[in-house]
Tab-separated table of C-alpha atoms in Angstrom:
chain	number	residue	atom	x	y	z
A	1	MET	CA	88.876	87.595	59.447
A	2	ALA	CA	90.752	89.490	61.951
A	3	LYS	CA	89.790	92.170	64.964
A	4	TYR	CA	90.171	95.547	64.651
A	5	ALA	CA	90.268	98.834	66.913
A	6	ILE	CA	88.363	101.718	65.106
A	7	VAL	CA	90.041	104.794	66.448
A	8	VAL	CA	88.475	108.400	66.151
A	9	ASN	CA	90.071	111.212	67.709
A	10	GLY	CA	92.645	109.393	69.261
A	11	ARG	CA	90.237	107.118	71.180
A	12	VAL	CA	89.165	103.511	70.477
A	13	THR	CA	85.263	103.857	69.662
A	14	ASN	CA	84.738	100.224	68.149
A	15	ILE	CA	86.147	96.871	67.882
A	16	VAL	CA	85.109	94.823	64.842
A	17	GLN	CA	85.455	91.659	63.053
A	18	TRP	CA	86.829	92.569	59.539
A	19	ASP	CA	88.651	90.759	56.605
A	20	GLY	CA	90.749	94.230	56.226
A	21	THR	CA	89.910	94.841	52.576
A	22	GLY	CA	88.120	97.530	51.050
A	23	ASN	CA	87.544	101.236	52.214
A	24	VAL	CA	85.072	100.580	54.871
A	25	PHE	CA	86.769	102.533	57.502
A	26	GLU	CA	88.688	105.064	55.430
A	27	SER	CA	87.872	107.936	57.421
A	28	ASN	CA	89.003	106.428	60.790
A	29	THR	CA	92.371	105.080	61.694
A	30	VAL	CA	92.279	101.091	62.060
A	31	ILE	CA	94.501	98.989	64.420
A	32	GLU	CA	94.596	95.282	63.960
A	33	LEU	CA	94.601	93.597	67.197
A	34	THR	CA	96.830	90.716	67.875
A	35	ASP	CA	97.978	88.692	70.778
A	36	SER	CA	100.311	91.403	71.632
A	37	VAL	CA	98.255	94.301	70.584
A	38	THR	CA	94.920	94.950	72.552
A	39	ALA	CA	92.577	97.297	72.682
A	40	ASN	CA	89.113	97.853	74.441
A	41	ILE	CA	86.317	100.649	73.669
A	42	GLY	CA	87.782	104.005	75.252
A	43	ASP	CA	91.100	103.343	75.065
A	44	ALA	CA	93.503	105.985	73.608
A	45	VAL	CA	95.458	105.773	70.765
A	46	ALA	CA	98.652	108.090	70.316
A	47	SER	CA	101.342	107.536	67.523
A	48	GLY	CA	99.826	103.996	66.830
A	49	VAL	CA	100.391	102.767	70.499
A	50	VAL	CA	97.395	101.910	72.599
A	51	TYR	CA	97.077	103.220	76.230
A	52	GLU	CA	94.706	101.181	78.163
A	53	LYS	CA	92.336	103.188	80.364
A	54	PRO	CA	92.074	102.302	83.685
A	55	THR	CA	88.810	100.277	84.661
A	56	ASP	CA	88.513	100.852	88.519
A	57	GLY	CA	85.495	102.720	87.831
A	58	PHE	CA	86.866	106.360	88.334
A	59	GLU	CA	86.727	109.178	85.643
A	60	TYR	CA	89.849	109.679	83.724
A	61	THR	CA	90.813	111.899	80.856
A	62	PHE	CA	94.113	111.045	78.651
A	63	ASN	CA	97.083	113.637	78.643
A	64	ASP	CA	97.884	113.736	74.906
A	65	THR	CA	101.452	115.370	76.212
A	66	SER	CA	102.369	112.874	78.961
A	67	LEU	CA	100.652	110.160	77.218
A	68	SER	CA	98.954	108.831	80.475
A	69	TRP	CA	95.705	108.638	81.987
A	70	GLU	CA	95.212	111.267	84.743
A	71	LEU	CA	92.250	111.443	87.158
A	72	THR	CA	89.804	113.979	86.574
A	73	ALA	CA	88.526	116.436	89.797
A	74	ALA	CA	85.315	114.328	89.694
A	75	GLY	CA	87.219	111.058	89.782
A	76	GLN	CA	89.793	111.919	92.232
A	77	SER	CA	86.856	112.942	94.700
A	78	ALA	CA	85.093	109.842	94.007
A	79	LYS	CA	88.292	107.755	94.387
A	80	THR	CA	88.891	109.887	97.769
A	81	SER	CA	85.405	108.965	99.225
A	82	THR	CA	85.941	105.215	98.602
A	83	GLU	CA	89.133	105.146	99.982
A	84	ILE	CA	87.596	107.024	103.011
A	85	ALA	CA	84.874	104.612	103.011
A	86	ALA	CA	87.142	101.722	103.068
A	87	ALA	CA	89.234	103.120	105.732
A	88	THR	CA	86.407	103.654	108.118
A	89	THR	CA	85.225	99.987	107.584
A	90	THR	CA	88.731	98.804	108.345
A	91	LYS	CA	88.950	100.931	111.129
A	92	THR	CA	85.411	99.741	112.823
A	93	ALA	CA	86.298	95.896	111.919
A	94	LEU	CA	89.921	96.625	113.712
A	95	LEU	CA	87.986	98.131	116.924
A	96	GLU	CA	85.743	95.359	117.172
A	97	SER	CA	88.399	92.593	116.813
A	98	ALA	CA	90.652	94.245	119.666
A	99	GLN	CA	87.469	94.767	121.952
A	100	SER	CA	86.484	91.112	121.402
A	101	THR	CA	90.428	90.239	122.050
A	102	ILE	CA	90.454	92.065	125.253
A	103	SER	CA	86.928	91.130	126.622
A	104	LEU	CA	87.842	88.273	128.716
A	105	TRP	CA	91.113	89.796	130.461
A	106	GLN	CA	88.876	92.738	131.148
A	107	SER	CA	86.585	90.293	132.998
A	108	GLU	CA	89.385	88.636	134.570
A	109	LEU	CA	90.910	92.083	135.780
A	110	LEU	CA	87.427	92.906	137.373
A	111	LEU	CA	87.607	89.712	139.024
A	112	GLY	CA	91.115	90.242	140.468
A	113	THR	CA	91.965	86.580	138.697
A	114	ILE	CA	94.001	88.150	135.410
A	115	SER	CA	97.716	86.923	135.457
A	116	ASP	CA	100.586	89.420	135.095
A	117	SER	CA	101.114	88.211	131.508
A	118	ASP	CA	97.880	88.851	130.538
A	119	LYS	CA	97.495	92.187	132.345
A	120	SER	CA	100.529	93.152	130.285
A	121	LEU	CA	98.846	92.137	126.896
A	122	LEU	CA	95.537	93.721	128.227
A	123	THR	CA	97.628	97.191	128.522
A	124	ASN	CA	99.162	96.883	125.202
A	125	TRP	CA	96.133	96.161	123.662
A	126	ILE	CA	94.275	98.991	125.153
A	127	ALA	CA	97.161	101.310	123.973
A	128	TYR	CA	96.120	99.718	120.305
A	129	ILE	CA	92.760	100.656	120.897
A	130	LYS	CA	93.480	104.093	121.444
A	131	GLN	CA	95.637	104.327	118.774
A	132	LEU	CA	92.783	103.300	116.691
A	133	GLN	CA	90.326	105.623	118.015
A	134	ALA	CA	92.590	108.799	117.245
A	135	ILE	CA	92.809	107.563	113.496
A	136	ASP	CA	91.336	109.911	111.333
A	137	THR	CA	90.259	108.064	108.601
A	138	THR	CA	89.442	111.096	106.103
A	139	SER	CA	93.453	112.021	106.375
A	140	LEU	CA	94.495	109.577	103.807
A	141	PRO	CA	96.709	107.459	103.307
A	142	VAL	CA	95.797	106.223	106.828
A	143	THR	CA	98.932	104.545	108.608
A	144	TRP	CA	97.582	101.645	110.827
A	145	PRO	CA	99.366	100.992	114.201
A	146	ALA	CA	100.958	97.417	114.698
A	147	VAL	CA	98.511	94.993	116.332
A	148	PRO	CA	100.243	93.798	119.530
A	149	GLY	CA	101.561	90.329	119.751
A	150	VAL	CA	99.492	87.589	121.611
A	151	SER	CA	101.274	84.649	123.416
A	152	ASP	CA	99.528	81.724	123.661
């Protein structure tokens, strides 16, 4: 018994265990699966070659001309929404981290006890925070500013 991919209209519709004999699947294309030939339901098949469908959760369609999977309009919209949400989360986390980093320096500045080196670092970090605040997370891809170096 071996595993076979059942292909209907260029798409894998089922994976079965079969001894390979008889005309059980005569109206379909059947591809024997091996260690080097794998398939999953939904994969595309063209000229005996299996094209693995992306599994990132977005909607794709197979382009039979270019032999590649392409995001549909709905898939692209969902992917963009996911990327915007991730960028917004990253921006928030970076801003919170930066604010936490400068907190002590701000107190020292108010008390007049900040060293010149920490004052310079505070200035750099405030510039970094302003760069982060200016980022439009709906304009992808996002280019994040470099985090200022902190010396001990």
